[in-house]
Coordinates of C-alpha atoms in Angstrom, one line a residue:
Chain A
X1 CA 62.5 -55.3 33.4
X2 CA 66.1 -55.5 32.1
X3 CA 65.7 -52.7 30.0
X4 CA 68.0 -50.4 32.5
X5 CA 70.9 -53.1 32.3
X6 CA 70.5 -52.8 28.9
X7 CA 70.6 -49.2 28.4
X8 CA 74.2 -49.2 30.1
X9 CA 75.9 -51.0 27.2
X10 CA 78.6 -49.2 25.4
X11 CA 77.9 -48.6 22.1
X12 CA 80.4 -49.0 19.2
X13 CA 81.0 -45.1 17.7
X14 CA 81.4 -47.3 14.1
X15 CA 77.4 -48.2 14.8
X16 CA 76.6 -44.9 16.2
X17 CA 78.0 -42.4 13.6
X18 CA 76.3 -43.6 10.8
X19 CA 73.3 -44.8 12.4
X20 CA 73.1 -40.4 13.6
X21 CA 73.9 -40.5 10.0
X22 CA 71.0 -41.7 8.5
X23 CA 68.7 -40.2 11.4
X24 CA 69.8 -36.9 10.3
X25 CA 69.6 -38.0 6.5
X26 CA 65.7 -38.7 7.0
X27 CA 64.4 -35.9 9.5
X28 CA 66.4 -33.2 8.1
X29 CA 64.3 -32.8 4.8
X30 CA 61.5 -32.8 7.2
X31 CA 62.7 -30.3 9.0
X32 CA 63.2 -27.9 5.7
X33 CA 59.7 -27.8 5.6
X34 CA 59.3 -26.5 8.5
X35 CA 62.0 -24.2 8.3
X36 CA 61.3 -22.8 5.2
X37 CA 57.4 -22.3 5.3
X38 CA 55.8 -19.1 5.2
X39 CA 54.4 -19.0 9.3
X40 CA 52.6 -15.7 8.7
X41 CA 50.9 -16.5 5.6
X42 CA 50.1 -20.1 7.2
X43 CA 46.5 -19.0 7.9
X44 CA 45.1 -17.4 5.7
X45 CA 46.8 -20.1 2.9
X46 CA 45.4 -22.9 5.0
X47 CA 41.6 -21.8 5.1
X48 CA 41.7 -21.5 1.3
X49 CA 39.0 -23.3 -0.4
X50 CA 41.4 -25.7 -2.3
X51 CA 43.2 -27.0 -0.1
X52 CA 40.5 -28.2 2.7
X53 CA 38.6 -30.2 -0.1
X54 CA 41.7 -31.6 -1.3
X55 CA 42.7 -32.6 2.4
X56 CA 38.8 -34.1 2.6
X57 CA 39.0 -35.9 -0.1
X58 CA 42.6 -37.5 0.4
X59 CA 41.3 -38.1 4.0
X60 CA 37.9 -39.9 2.3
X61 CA 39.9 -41.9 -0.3
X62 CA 42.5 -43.3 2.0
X63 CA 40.1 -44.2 4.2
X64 CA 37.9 -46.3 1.7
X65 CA 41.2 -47.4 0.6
X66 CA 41.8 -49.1 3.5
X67 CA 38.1 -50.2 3.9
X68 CA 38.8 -52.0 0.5
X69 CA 42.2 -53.4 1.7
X70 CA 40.8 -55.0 4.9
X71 CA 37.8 -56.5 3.1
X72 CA 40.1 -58.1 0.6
X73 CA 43.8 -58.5 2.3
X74 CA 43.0 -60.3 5.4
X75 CA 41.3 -63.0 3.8
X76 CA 44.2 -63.0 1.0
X77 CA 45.9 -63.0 4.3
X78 CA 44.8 -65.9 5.8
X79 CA 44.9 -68.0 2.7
X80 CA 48.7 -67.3 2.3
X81 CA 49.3 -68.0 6.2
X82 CA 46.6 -71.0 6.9
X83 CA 46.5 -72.5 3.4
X84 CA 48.7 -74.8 1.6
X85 CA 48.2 -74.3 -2.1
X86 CA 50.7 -75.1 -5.3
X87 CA 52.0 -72.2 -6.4
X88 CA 51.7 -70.5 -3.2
X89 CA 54.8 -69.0 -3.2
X90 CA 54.5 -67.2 -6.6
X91 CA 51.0 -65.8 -5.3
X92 CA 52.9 -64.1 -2.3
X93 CA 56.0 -62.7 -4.6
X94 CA 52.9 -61.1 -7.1
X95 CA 50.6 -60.1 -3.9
X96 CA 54.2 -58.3 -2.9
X97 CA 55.0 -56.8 -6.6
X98 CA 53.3 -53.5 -6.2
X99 CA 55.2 -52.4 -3.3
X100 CA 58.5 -52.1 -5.8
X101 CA 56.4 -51.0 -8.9
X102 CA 56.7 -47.9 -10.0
X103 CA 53.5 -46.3 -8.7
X104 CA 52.9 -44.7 -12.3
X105 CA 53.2 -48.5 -13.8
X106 CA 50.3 -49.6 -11.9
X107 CA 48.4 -46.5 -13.0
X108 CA 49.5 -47.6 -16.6
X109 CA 48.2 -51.0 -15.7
X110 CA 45.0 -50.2 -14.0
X111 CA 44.5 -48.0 -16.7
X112 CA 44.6 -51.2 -19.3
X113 CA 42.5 -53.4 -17.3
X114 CA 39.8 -50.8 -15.9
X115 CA 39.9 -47.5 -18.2
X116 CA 37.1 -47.2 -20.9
X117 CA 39.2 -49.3 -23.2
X118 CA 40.5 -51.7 -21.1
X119 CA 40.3 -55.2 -20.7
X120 CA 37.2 -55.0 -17.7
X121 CA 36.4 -51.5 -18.1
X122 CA 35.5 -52.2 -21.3
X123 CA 32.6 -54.1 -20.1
X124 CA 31.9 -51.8 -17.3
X125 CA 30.9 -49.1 -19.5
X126 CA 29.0 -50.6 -21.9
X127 CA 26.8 -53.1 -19.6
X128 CA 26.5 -50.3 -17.0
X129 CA 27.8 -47.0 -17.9
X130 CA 30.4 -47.2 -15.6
X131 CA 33.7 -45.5 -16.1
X132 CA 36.2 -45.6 -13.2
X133 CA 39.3 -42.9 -14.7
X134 CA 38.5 -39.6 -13.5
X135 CA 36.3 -40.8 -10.8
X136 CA 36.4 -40.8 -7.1
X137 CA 36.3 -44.7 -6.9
X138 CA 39.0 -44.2 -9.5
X139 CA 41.1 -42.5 -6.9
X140 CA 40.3 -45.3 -4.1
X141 CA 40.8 -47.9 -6.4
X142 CA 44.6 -46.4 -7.7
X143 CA 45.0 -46.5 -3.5
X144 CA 44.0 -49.4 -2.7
X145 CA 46.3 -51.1 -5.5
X146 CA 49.4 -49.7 -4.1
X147 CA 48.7 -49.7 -0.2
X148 CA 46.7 -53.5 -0.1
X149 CA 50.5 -55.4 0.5
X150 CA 51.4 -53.2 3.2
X151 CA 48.3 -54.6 4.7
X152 CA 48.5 -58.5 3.6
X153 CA 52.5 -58.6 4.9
X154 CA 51.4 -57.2 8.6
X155 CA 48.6 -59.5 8.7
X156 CA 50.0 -62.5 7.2
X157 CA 53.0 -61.7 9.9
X158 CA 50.7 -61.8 12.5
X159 CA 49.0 -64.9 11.3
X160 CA 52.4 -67.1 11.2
X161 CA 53.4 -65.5 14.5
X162 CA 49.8 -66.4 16.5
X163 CA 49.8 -70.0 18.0
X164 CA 47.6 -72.1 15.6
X165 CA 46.4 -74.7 18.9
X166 CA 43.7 -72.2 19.5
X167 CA 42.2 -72.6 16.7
X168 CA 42.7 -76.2 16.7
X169 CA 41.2 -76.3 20.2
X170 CA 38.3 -74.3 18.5
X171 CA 37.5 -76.8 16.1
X172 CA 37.6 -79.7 18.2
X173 CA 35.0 -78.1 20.4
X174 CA 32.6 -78.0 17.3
X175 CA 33.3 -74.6 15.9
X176 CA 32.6 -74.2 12.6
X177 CA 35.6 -72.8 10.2
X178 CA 34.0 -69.5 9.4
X179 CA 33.1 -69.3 13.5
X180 CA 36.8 -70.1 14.1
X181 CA 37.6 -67.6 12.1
X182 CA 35.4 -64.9 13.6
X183 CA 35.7 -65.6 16.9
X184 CA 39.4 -67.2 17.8
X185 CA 41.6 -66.3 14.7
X186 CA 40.4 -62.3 13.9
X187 CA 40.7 -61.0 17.8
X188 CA 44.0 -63.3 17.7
X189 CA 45.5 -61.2 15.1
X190 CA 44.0 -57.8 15.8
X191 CA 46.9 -55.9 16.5
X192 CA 48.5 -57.0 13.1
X193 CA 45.4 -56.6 11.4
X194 CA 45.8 -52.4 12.8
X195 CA 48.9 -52.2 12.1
X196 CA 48.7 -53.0 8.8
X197 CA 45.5 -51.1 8.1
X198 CA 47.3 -47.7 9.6
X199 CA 50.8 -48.5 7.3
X200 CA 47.9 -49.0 4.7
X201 CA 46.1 -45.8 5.2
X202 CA 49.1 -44.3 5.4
X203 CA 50.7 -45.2 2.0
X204 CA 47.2 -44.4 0.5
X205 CA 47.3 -40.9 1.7
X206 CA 50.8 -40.6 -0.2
X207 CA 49.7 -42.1 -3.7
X208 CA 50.6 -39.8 -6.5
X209 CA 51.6 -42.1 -9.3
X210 CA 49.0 -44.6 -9.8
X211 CA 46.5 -41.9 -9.1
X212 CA 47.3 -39.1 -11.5
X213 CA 47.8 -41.8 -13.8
X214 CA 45.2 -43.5 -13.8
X215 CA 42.4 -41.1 -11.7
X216 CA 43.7 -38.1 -13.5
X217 CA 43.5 -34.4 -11.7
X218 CA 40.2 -32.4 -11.1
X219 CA 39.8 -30.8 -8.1
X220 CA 37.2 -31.8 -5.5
X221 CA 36.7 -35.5 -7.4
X222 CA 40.2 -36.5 -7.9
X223 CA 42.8 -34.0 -7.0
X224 CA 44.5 -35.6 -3.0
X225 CA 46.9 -33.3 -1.7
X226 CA 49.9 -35.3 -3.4
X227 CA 48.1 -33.9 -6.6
X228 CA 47.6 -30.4 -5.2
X229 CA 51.2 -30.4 -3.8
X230 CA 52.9 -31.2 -7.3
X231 CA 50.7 -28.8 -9.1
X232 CA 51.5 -26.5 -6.5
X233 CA 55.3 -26.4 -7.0
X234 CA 54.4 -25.3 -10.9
X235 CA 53.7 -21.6 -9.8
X236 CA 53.9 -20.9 -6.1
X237 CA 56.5 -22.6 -4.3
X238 CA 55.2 -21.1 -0.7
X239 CA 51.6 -23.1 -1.4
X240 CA 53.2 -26.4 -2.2
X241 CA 55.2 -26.1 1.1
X242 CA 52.2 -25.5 3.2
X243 CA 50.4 -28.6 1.4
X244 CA 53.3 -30.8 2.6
X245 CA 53.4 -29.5 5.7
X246 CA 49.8 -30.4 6.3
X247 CA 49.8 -33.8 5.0
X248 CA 53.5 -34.0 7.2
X249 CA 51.9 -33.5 10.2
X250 CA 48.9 -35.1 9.4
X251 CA 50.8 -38.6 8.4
X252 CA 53.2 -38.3 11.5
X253 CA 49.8 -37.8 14.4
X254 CA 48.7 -40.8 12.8
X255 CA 52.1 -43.1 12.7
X256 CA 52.5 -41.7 16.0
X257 CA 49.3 -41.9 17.8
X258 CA 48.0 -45.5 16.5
X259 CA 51.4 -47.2 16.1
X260 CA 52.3 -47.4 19.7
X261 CA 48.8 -47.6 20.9
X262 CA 47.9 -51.0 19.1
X263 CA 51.3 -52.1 18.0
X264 CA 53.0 -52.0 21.1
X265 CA 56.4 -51.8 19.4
X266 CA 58.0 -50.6 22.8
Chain B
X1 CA 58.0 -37.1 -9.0
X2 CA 59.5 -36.1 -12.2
X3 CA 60.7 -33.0 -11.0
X4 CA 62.3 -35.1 -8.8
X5 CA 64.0 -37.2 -12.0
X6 CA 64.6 -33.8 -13.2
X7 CA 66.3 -32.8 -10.2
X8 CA 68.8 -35.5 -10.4
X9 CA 68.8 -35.6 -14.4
X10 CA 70.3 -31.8 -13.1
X11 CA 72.5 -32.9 -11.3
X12 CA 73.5 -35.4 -13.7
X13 CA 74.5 -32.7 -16.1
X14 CA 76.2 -30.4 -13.3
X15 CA 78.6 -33.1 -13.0
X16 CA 79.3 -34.0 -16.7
X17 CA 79.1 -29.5 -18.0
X18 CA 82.2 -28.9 -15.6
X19 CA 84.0 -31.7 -16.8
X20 CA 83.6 -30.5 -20.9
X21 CA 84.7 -26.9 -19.4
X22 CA 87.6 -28.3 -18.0
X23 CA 88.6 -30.7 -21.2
X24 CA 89.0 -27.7 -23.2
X25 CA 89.7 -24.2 -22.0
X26 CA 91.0 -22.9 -25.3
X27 CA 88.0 -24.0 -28.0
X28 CA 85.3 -21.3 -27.4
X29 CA 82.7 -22.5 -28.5
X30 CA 83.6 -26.3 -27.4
X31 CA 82.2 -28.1 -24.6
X32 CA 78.6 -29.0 -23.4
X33 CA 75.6 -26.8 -23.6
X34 CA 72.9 -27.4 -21.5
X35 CA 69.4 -26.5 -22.7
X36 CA 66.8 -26.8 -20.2
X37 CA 63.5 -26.5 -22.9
X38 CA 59.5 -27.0 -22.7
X39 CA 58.5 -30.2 -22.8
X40 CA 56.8 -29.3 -26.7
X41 CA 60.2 -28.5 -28.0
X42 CA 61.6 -31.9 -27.6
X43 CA 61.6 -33.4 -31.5
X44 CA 63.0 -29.7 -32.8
X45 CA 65.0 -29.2 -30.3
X46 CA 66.7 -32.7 -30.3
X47 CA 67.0 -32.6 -34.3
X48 CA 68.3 -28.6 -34.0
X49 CA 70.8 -30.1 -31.8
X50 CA 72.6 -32.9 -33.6
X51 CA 72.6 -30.2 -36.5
X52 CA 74.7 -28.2 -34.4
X53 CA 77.1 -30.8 -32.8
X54 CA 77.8 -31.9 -36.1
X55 CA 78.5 -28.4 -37.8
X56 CA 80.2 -27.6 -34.4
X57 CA 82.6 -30.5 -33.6
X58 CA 83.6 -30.5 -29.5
X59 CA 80.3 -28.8 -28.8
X60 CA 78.1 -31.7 -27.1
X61 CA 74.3 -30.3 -26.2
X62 CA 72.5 -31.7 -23.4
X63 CA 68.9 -31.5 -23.0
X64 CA 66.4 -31.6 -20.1
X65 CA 63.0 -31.2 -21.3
X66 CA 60.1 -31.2 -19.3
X67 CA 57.2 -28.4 -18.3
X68 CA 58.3 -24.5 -18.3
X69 CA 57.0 -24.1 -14.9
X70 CA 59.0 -26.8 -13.6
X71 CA 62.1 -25.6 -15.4
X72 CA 61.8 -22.1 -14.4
X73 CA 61.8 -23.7 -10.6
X74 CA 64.6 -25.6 -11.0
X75 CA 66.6 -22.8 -12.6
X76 CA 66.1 -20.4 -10.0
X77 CA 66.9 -23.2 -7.4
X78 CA 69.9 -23.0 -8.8
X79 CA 70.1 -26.1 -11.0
X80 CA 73.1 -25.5 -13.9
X81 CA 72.0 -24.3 -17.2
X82 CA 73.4 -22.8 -19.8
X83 CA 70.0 -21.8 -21.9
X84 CA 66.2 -21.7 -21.1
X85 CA 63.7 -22.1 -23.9
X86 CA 60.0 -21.7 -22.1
X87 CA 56.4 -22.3 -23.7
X88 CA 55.0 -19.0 -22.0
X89 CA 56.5 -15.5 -21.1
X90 CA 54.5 -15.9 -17.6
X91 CA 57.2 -18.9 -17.0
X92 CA 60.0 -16.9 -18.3
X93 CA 58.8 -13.9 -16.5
X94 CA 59.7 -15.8 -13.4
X95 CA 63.7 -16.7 -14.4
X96 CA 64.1 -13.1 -15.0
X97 CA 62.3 -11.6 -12.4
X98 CA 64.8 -13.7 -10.7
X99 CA 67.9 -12.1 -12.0
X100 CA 68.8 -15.3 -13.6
X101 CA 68.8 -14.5 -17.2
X102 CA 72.0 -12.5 -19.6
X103 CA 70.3 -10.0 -21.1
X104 CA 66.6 -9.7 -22.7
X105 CA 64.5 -12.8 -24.1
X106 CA 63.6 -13.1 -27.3
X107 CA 60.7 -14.5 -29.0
X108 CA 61.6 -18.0 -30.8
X109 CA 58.4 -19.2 -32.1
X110 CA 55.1 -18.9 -31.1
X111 CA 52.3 -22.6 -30.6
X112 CA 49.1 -22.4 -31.2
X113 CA 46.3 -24.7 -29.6
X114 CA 44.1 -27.6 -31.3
X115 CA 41.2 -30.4 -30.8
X116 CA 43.5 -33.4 -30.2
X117 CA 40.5 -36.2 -31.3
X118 CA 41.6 -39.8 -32.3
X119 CA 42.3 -40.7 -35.9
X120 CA 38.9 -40.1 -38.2
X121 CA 37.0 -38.0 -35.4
X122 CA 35.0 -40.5 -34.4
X123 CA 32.5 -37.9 -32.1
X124 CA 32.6 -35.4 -35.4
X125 CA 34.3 -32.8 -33.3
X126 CA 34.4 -29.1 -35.4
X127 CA 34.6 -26.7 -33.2
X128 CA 35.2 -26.2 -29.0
X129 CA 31.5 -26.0 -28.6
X130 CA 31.4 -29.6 -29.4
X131 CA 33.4 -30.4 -26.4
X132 CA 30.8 -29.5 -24.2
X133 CA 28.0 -31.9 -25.6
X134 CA 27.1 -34.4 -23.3
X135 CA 29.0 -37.6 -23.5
X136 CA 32.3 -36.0 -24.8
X137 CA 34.7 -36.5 -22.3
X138 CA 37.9 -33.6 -22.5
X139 CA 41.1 -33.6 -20.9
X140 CA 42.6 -30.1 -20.0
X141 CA 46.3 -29.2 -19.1
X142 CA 45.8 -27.1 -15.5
X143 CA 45.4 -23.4 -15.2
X144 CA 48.9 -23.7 -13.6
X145 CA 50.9 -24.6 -16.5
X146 CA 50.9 -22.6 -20.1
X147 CA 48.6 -25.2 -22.3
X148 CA 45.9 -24.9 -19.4
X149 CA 46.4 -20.7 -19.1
X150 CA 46.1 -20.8 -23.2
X151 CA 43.3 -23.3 -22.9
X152 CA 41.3 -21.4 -20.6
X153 CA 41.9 -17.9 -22.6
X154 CA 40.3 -19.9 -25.8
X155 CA 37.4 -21.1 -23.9
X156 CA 36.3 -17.8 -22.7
X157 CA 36.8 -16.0 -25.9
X158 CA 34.2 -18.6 -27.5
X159 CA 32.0 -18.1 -24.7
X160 CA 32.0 -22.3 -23.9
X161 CA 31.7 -23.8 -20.7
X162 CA 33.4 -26.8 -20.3
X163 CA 33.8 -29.6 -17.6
X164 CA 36.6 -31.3 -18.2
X165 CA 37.3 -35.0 -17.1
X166 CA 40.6 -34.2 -15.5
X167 CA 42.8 -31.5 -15.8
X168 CA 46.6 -32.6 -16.6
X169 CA 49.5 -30.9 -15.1
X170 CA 51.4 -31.1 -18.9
X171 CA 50.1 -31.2 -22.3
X172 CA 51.6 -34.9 -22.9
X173 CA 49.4 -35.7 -19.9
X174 CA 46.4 -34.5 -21.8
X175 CA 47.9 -35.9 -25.2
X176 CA 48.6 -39.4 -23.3
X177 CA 44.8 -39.5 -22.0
X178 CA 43.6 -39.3 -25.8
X179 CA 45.9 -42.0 -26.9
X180 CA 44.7 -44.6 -24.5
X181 CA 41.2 -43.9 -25.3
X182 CA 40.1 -42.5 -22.0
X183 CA 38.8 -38.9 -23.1
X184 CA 37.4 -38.2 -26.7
X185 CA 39.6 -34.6 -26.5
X186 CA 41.8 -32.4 -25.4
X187 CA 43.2 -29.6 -26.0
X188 CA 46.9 -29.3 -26.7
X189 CA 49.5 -28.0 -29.3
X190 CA 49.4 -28.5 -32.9
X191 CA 53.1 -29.6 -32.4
X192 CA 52.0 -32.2 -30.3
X193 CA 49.3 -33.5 -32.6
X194 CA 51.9 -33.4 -35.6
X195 CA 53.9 -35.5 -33.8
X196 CA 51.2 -38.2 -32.9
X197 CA 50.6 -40.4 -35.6
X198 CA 47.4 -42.0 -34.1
X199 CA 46.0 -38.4 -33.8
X200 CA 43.6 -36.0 -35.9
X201 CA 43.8 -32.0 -35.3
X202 CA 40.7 -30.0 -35.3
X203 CA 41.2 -26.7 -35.6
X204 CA 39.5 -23.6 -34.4
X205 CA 39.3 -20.0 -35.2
X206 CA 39.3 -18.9 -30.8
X207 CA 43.0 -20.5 -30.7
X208 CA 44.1 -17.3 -32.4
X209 CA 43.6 -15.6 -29.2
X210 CA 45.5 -17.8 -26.9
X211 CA 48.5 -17.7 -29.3
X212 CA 51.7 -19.0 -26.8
X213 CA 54.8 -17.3 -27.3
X214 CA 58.2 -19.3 -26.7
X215 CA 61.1 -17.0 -24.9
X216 CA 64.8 -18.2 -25.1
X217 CA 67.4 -16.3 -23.5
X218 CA 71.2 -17.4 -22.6
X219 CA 71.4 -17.8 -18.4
X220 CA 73.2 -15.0 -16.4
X221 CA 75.0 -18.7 -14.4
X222 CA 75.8 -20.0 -17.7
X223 CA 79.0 -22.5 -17.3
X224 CA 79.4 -22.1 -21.0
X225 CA 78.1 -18.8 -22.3
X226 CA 80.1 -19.0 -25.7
X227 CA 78.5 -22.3 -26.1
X228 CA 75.1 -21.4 -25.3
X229 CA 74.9 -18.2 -27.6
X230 CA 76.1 -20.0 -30.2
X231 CA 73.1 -22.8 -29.7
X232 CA 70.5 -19.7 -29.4
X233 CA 71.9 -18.3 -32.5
X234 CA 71.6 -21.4 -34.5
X235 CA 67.7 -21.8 -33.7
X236 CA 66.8 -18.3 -34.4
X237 CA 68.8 -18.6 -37.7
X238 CA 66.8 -19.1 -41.4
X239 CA 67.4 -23.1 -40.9
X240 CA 66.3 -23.2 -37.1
X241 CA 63.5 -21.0 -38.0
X242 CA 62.6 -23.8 -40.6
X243 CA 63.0 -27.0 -39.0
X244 CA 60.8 -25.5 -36.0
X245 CA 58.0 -24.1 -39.1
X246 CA 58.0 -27.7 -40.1
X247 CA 57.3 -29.7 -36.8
X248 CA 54.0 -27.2 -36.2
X249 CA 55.7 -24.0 -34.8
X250 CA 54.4 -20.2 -36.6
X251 CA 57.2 -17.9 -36.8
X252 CA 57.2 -15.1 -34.4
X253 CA 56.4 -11.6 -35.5
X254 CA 59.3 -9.7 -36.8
X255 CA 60.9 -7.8 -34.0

């Protein structure tokens, strides 16, 4: 309860000016959406066919997205926080690498490893049949590439942060690793583990490059509203304002809403 | 995202076009010319212009290519341009409409569309009915942009019903989805074929339909309007007119 005391403290204007600065430099872009889009026409554009099933399936994908992220990231997770390994370090810089890629460089790469030709895909289709470009899973998988270290950092975070004599205590009362896991370590780090799977959703639910890249655009299979909203901009500049207005308010409920809930950033 | 590079390639080329003006008020037809052109002029347009800095000295030509829809946005945004070269009247329709155009546009050249298959036709591809046999995966451009408005035109005058892997929001999007193997066609411009060495073009009679006119026209904004008539000038000459023939392009009907 010193937060009053603390609230009293002068600040410097040299902080303050640039920090209003770059407030004003972030929100006020936000707010030109909102000031320039078309209020009247907002209903009748928003109940058009296209855009619904492009808001479904961006909403479907970034959920499997994260699905796929959890599954795989918090035991990649643990094993970067509980595990010493040689060559540990390089395996975090590389789990790290595709949140400074270009996003249309891993769609280049995914492309080489799981398109018809590639270096996997190439046996997917011809023992199975199963292409991913152009594909639904193709769209989740383009997501999950570039959202899965969002998740890995806030978990791994949480990891190094929770107090490891619990799980210690764990094992010297008999419980097995996997158990300790399960039942001391997860609910430990369940907070980080949310927080990272709603910064993941939410950096699925953006993903243009990889995806149009690598998933390509049809609508209904793999046109997200990122898609719709650059195509969009190519004819009717009113349309792509409502799209990103949508997936605006959208992304900020969800920030909003489940970041302070679970996070506790207060 | 890359009308986002574009956006700042602009702004780029605000900064540097008022700095030629300023170098040399006198010369009249010195200075840069900016050129914002479709993304399927790039190789004539590039060549066209190093034939005209070097039979113009002082004159320096700067290009952004990249869709006409895109361009046309940016132009009535207000981005600085000197001329616009689109790939469809519709796109052009929208820079005039827009008062942002000196005078009328005129018809450069016109593109005509093609089967983009891989080297040798490995799925013996003749005709646009054979893009709709099971197993043959096509890539479209979008309704939205003028390969996909052309490509959809030729579709329905042959009376084929297509469903296309993935429809591409530029015709090097399609063209780049053939190269690496992932769809067996697509449809795009013979000037894009021409230009891909690891590319075969199957032609068909139904592109005669969905013929795509190129408008250019000198901007009403135009930093350098000396400059940028004398550019529009030198591609609609005999020699422009041929080195455009050569990389694919038909010669538009006589006006």
């Amino acid at each position: 309860m010193t937060r009053p005391a603390r609230r009293r403290q002068r600040v410097p204007l040299a902080l303050l000016l640039p920090a209003g600065l770059g407030l004003l430099f972030l929100v006020l872009p936000l707010a030109g959406l909102l000031v320039r889009a078309p209020w009247t026409t907002l209903p009748r554009r928003l109940t058009q066919p296209g855009v619904l099933t492009a808001l479904r399936l961006s909403l479907e994908t970034a959920t499997a997205a994260t699905l796929l992220c959890v599954a795989l990231g918090v035991p990649l997770a643990w094993l970067l926080a509980r595990v010493e390994f040689p060559g540990r370090r390089l395996v975090r810089a590389l789990v790290t690498v595709p949140l400074v890629l270009p996003p249309v460089v891993g769609g280049v790469a995914l492309l080489l490893v799981f398109g018809r030709r590639g270096l996997l895909g190439s046996w997917l289709d011809a023992a199975f049949g199963v292409t991913l470009p152009f594909t639904t899973a193709g769209v989740v998988l383009a997501e999950a590439f570039v959202a899965m270290p969002f998740l890995v950092i806030a978990v791994e975070g949480a990891l190094r942060g929770a107090d490891p004599r619990y799980e210690e205590a764990a094992a010297t009362l008999g419980a097995g690793r996997w158990t300790t896991f399960t039942r001391v370590t997860l609910p430990l780090v369940a907070p980080g583990v949310a927080a990272g799977a709603v910064l993941c959703w939410a950096r699925a639910l953006g993903e243009f490059g990889a995806t149009i890249t690598f998933a390509g655009n049809y609508p209904g299979r793999t046109q997200t509203m990122p898609l719709a909203v650059y195509l969009a901009l190519e004819t009717d500049v009113q349309a792509a304002i409502v799209l990103s207005l949508i997936l605006l308010t959208v992304s900020v409920a969800i920030l909003a809403g489940l970041r302070d809930r679970w996070v506790g950033t207060t | 995202m890359r009308a986002a590079l574009a956006g700042v390639a602009a702004l780029g080329l605000a900064l540097t076009g008022c700095g030629g003006a300023d170098d040399e008020p006198s010369a009249g037809t010195g200075g840069t010319v900016t050129v914002f052109a479709a993304a399927s002029l790039t190789e004539s347009f590039t060549k066209l212009g190093k034939d005209y800095e070097a039979t113009h000295p002082g004159t320096r030509l700067v290009f952004n290519f990249a869709g006409s829809a895109a361009l046309a946005t940016q132009i009535t945004q207000g981005a600085p341009a000197d001329v616009f070269a689109a790939a469809s009247p519709a796109t052009m329709k929208t820079v005039t409409d827009a008062g942002e155009a000196a005078g009328t546009p005129a018809v450069l050249v016109r593109n005509q569309l093609v089967i983009a298959v891989p080297k040798g036709n490995p799925d013996r591809v003749v005709g646009l009915a054979d893009l709709a046999r099971p197993g043959v995966k096509v890539a479209l451009c979008a309704e939205q942009v003028p390969c996909g408005a052309a490509a959809k035109t030729a579709l329905a005058a042959a009376g084929v019903r297509l469903a296309p892997a993935t429809l591409e929001q530029d015709v090097k999007g399609a063209l780049a989805k053939v190269k690496l193997g992932e769809v067996d066609a697509a449809l795009v411009y013979r000037t894009d074929v021409r230009a891909a060495a690891e590319l075969d073009a199957v032609e068909f009679p139904e592109s005669a339909r969905a013929v795509n006119d190129y408008p250019i026209v000198v901007l009403k904004h135009a930093g350098n309007p000396d400059g940028a008539r004398g550019f529009v000038d030198h591609v609609r000459s005999a020699a422009g007119l041929a080195a455009l023939t050569a990389a694919g392009f038909q010669a538009p009907p006589k006006q």
